[in-house]
Tab-separated table of C-alpha atoms in Angstrom:
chain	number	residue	atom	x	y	z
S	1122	UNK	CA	-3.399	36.006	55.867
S	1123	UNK	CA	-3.042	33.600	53.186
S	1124	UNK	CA	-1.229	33.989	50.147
S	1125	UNK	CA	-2.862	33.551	47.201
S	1126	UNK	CA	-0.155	33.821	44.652
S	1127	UNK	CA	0.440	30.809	42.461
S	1128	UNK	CA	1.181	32.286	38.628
S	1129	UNK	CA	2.711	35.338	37.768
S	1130	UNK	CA	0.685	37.860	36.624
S	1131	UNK	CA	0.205	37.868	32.694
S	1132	UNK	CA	-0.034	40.950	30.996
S	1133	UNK	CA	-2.683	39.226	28.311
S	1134	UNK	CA	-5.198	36.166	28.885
S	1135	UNK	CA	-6.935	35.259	25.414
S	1136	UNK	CA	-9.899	33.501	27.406
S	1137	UNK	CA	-10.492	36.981	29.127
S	1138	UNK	CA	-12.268	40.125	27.911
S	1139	UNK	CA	-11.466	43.599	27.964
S	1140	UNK	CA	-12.742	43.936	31.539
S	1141	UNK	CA	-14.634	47.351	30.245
S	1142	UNK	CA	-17.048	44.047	27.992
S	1143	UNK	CA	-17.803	42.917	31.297
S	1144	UNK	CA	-21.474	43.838	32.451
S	1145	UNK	CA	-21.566	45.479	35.318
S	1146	UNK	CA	-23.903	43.266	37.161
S	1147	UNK	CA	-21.530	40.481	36.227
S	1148	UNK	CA	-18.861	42.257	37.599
S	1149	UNK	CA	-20.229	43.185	40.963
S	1150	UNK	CA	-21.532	39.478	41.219
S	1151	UNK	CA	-17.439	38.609	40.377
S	1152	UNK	CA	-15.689	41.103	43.043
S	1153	UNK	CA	-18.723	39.537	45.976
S	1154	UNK	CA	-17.497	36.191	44.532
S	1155	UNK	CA	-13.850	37.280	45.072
S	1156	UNK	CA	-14.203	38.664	48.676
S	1157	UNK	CA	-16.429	35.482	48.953
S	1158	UNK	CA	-12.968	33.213	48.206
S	1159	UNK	CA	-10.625	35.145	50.169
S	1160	UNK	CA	-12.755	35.223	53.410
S	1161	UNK	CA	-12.482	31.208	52.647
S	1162	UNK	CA	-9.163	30.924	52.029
S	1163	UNK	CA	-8.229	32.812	55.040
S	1164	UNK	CA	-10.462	31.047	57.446
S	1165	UNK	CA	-9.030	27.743	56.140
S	1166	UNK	CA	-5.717	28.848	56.498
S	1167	UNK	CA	-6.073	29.594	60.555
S	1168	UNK	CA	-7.374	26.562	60.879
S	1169	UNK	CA	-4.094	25.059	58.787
S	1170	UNK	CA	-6.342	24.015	56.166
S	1171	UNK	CA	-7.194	24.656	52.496
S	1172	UNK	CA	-10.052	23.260	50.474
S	1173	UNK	CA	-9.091	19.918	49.714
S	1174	UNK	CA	-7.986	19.158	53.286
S	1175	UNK	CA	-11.089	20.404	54.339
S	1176	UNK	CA	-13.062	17.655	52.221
S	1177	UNK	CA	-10.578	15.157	53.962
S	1178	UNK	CA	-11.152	13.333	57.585
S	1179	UNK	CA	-7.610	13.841	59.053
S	1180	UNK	CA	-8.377	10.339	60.693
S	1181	UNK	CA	-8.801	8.165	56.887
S	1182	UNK	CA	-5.610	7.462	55.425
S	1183	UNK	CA	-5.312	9.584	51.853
S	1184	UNK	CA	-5.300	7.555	48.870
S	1185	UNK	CA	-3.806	8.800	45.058
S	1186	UNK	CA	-5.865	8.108	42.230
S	1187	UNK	CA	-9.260	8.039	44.549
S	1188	UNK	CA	-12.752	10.373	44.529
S	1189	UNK	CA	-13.445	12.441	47.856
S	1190	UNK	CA	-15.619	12.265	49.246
S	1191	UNK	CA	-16.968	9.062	48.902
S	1192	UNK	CA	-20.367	9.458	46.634
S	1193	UNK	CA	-19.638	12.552	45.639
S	1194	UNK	CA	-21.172	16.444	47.377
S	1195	UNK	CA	-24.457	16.913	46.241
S	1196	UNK	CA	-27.114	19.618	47.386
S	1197	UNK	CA	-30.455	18.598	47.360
S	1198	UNK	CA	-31.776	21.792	46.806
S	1199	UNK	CA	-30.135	23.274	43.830
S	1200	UNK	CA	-28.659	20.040	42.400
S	1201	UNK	CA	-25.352	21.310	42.341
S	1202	UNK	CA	-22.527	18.163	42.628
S	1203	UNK	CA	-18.775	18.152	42.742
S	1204	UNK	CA	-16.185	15.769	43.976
S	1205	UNK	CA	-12.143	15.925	44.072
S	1206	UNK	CA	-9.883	13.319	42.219
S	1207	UNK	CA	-6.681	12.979	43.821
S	1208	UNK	CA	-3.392	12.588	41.493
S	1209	UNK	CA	-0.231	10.852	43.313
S	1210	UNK	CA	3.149	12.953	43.760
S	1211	UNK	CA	4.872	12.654	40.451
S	1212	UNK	CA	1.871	14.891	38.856
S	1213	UNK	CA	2.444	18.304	38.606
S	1214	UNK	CA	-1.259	18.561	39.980
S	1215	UNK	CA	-2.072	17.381	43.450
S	1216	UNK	CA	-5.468	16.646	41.751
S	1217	UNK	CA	-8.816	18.484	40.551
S	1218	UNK	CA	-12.770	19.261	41.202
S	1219	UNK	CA	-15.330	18.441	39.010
S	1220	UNK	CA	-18.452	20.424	39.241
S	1221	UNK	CA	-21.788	19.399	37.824
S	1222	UNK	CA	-25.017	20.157	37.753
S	1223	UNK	CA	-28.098	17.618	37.831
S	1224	UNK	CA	-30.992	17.327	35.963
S	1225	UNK	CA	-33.536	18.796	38.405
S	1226	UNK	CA	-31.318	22.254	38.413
S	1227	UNK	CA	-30.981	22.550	34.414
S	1228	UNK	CA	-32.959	25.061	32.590
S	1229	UNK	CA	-35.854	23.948	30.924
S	1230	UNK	CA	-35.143	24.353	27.548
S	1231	UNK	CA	-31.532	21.987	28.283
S	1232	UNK	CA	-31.463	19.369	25.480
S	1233	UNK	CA	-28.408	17.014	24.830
S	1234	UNK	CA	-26.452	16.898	22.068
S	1235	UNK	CA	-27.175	14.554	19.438
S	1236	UNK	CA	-24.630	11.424	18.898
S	1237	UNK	CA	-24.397	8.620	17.219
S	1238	UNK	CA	-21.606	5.818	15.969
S	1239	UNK	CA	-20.922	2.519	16.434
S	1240	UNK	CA	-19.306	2.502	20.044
S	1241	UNK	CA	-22.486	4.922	20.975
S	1242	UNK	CA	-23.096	5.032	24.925
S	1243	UNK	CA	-26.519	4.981	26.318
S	1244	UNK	CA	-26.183	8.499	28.589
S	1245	UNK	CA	-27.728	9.208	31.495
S	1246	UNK	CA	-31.332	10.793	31.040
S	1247	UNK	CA	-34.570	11.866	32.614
S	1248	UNK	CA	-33.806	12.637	36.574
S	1249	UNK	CA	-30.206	10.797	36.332
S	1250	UNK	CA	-28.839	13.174	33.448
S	1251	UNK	CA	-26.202	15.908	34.741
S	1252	UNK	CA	-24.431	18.225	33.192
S	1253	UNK	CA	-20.016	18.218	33.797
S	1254	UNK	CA	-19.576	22.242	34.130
S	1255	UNK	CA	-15.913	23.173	34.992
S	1256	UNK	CA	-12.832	21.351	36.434
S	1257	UNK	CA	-10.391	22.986	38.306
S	1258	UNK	CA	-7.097	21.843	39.077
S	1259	UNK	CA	-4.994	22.149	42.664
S	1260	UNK	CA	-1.443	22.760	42.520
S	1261	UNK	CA	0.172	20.996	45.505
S	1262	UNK	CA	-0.166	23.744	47.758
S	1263	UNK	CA	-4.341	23.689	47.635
S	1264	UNK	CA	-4.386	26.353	44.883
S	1265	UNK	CA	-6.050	26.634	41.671
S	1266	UNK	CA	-3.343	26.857	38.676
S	1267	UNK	CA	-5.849	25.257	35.784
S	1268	UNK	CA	-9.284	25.339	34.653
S	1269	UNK	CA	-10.147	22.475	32.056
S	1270	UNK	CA	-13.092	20.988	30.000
S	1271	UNK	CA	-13.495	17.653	29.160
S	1272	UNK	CA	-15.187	15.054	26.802
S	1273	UNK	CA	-18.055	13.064	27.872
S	1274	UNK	CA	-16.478	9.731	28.194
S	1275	UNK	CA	-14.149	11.001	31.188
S	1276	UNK	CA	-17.159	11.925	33.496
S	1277	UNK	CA	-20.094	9.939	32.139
S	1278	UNK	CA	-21.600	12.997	31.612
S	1279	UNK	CA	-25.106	14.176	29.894
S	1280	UNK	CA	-23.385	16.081	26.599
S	1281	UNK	CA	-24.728	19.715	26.631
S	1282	UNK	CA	-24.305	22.187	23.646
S	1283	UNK	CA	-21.977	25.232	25.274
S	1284	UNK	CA	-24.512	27.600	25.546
S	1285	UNK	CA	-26.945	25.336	27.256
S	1286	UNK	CA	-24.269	24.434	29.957
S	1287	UNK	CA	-23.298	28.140	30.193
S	1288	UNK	CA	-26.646	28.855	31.149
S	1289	UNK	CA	-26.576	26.638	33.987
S	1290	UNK	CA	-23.748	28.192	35.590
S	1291	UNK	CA	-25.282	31.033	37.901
S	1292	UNK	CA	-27.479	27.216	39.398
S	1293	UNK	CA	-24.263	25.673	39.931
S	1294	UNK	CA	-25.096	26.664	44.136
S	1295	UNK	CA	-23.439	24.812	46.699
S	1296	UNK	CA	-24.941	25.292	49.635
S	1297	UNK	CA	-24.091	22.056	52.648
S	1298	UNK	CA	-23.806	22.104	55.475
S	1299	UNK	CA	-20.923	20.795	57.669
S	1300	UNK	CA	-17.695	19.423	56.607
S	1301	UNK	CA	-17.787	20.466	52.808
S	1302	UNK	CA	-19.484	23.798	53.202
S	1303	UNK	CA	-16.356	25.714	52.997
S	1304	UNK	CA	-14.910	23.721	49.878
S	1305	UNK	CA	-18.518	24.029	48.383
S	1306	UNK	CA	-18.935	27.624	48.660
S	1307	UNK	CA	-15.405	28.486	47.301
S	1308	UNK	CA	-16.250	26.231	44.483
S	1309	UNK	CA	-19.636	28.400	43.752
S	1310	UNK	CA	-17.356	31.893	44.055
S	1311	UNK	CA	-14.716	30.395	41.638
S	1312	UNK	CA	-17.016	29.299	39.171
S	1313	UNK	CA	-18.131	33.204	39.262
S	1314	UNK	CA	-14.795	35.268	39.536
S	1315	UNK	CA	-13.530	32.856	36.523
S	1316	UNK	CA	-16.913	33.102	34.502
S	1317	UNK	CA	-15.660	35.198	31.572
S	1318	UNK	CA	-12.487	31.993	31.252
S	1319	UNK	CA	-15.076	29.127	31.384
S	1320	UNK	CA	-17.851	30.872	28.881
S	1321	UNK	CA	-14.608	30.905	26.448
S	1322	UNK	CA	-13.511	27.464	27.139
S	1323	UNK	CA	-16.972	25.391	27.285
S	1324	UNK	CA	-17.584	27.422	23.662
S	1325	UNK	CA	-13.550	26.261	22.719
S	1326	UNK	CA	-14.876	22.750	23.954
S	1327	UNK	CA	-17.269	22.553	21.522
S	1328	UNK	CA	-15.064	23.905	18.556
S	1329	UNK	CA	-12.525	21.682	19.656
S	1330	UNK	CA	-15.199	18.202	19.845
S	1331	UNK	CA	-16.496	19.377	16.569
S	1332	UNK	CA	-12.820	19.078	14.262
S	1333	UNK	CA	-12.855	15.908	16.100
S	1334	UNK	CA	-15.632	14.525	14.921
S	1335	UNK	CA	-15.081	15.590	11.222
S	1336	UNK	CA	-12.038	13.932	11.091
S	1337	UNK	CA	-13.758	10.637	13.383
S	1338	UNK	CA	-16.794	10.495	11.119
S	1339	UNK	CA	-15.704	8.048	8.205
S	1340	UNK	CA	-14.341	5.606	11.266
S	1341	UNK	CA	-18.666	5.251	12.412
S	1342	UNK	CA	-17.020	5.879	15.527
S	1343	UNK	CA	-18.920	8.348	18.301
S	1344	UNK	CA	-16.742	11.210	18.984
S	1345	UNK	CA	-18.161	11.408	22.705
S	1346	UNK	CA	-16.247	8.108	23.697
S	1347	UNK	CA	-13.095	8.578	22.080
S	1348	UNK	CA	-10.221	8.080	24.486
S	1349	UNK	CA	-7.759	9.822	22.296
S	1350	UNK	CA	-9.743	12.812	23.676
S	1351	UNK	CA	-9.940	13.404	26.953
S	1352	UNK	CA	-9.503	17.538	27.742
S	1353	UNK	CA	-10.719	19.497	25.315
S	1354	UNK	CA	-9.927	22.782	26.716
S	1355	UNK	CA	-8.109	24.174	29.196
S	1356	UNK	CA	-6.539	27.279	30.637
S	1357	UNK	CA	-3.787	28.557	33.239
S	1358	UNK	CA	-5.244	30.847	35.940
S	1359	UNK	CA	-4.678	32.396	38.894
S	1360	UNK	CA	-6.603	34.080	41.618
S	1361	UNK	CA	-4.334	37.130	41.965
S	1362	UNK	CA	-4.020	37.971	38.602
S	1363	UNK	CA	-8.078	37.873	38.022
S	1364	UNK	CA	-8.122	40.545	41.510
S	1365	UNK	CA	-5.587	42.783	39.649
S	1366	UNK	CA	-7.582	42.222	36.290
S	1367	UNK	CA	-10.872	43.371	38.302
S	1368	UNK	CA	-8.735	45.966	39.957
S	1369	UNK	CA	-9.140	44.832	43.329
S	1370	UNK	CA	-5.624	45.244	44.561
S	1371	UNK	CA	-5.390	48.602	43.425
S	1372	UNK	CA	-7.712	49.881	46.522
């Protein structure tokens, strides 16, 4: 069996609840998301595998500083997308996912934010807009140690208010088939067991873009392309810590 230890346990995490504010359907959906990732990462692991390998074709040379796969996953169905960005060695991070979601999955009622300045960026719109929803980032032994947010510039993303993107999280469904099913599915599960961290950071992304922009706005500049800013939120995690937290390793 694989283990999935990678932080130590913290006592507090200030982008988690009380787990007694957690709804209970919420919950339940969190512990099937956590069986869901340690079915995964003990499948992977027989085969000598975790999720990133799994993405890779052992026969293509590996390459730092490159997207896999090439073009991106993307699921037709629910218009979920994600793609890995490798780092090289001297990173602490072997690299991260990027998970998005497409127009054609969005809630209705999902309007952009407003922008303007003098650098302004047409963004993509209509069918071609997507929304960035979580990164996570891969320690070098295929585990997740980071979850992170990021401004609009670093994905050429479709800028969605917090709540809007939030909302688009239970559509974020990854559901191919062959080699990136595994990596796909985990990436659905994590984006559930850690749902309570990324509410609290996409809202923290938003407080964080908005001092930004107060202090950009004499410049005329548009907040949304300023390289300066490039995460704008971000949190350790760990998979065995959020078990304990649901109480999980207590049965």
């Amino acid at each position: 069996m694989v283990n999935l230890r990678n932080t130590a346990v913290s006592e507090q995490d200030p982008y988690r609840p009380p787990i007694c504010a957690i709804a209970p359907d919420l919950r339940s959906r969190m512990e099937k998301a956590a069986d869901e990732i340690v079915e995964i990462a003990n499948e992977l692991a027989g085969a000598n595998r975790n999720v990133v390998s799994a993405l890779l074709d052992p026969e293509t040379p590996f390459y730092e500083w490159q997207h896999y796969p090439k073009g991106d996953v993307f699921d037709p169905l629910t218009h979920a997308q994600f793609y890995y960005h490798s780092h090289n060695g001297e990173w602490e991070e072997h690299g991260h996912f990027h998970t998005f979601l497409r127009a054609g999955g969005m809630p209705e009622t999902a309007t952009p934010v407003p922008h303007e300045g003098d650098d302004k960026q047409d963004w993509p719109e209509g069918s071609d807009a997507l929304s960035h929803l979580i990164a996570f980032s891969i320690d070098h032994h295929g585990l997740p140690a980071r979850l992170f947010t990021t401004n609009r510039w670093v994905t050429g993303e479709t800028f969605y208010p917090a709540e809007d993107v939030i909302a688009m999280l239970d559509r974020f469904d990854m559901n191919v088939a062959g080699p990136y099913e595994m990596t796909g599915r985990w990436l659905s599960s994590m984006c559930l067991l850690f749902r309570p961290q990324i509410e609290a950071l996409l809202r923290e992304r938003d407080e964080t873009v908005a001092a930004r922009a107060k202090i950009y706005a004499p410049t005329g500049k548009d907040i949304y392309e300023d390289r300066a800013l490039e995460v704008t939120s971000a949190c350790e995690i760990s998979i065995m810590d959020q078990l304990q937290w649901l109480g999980l390793l207590d049965e």
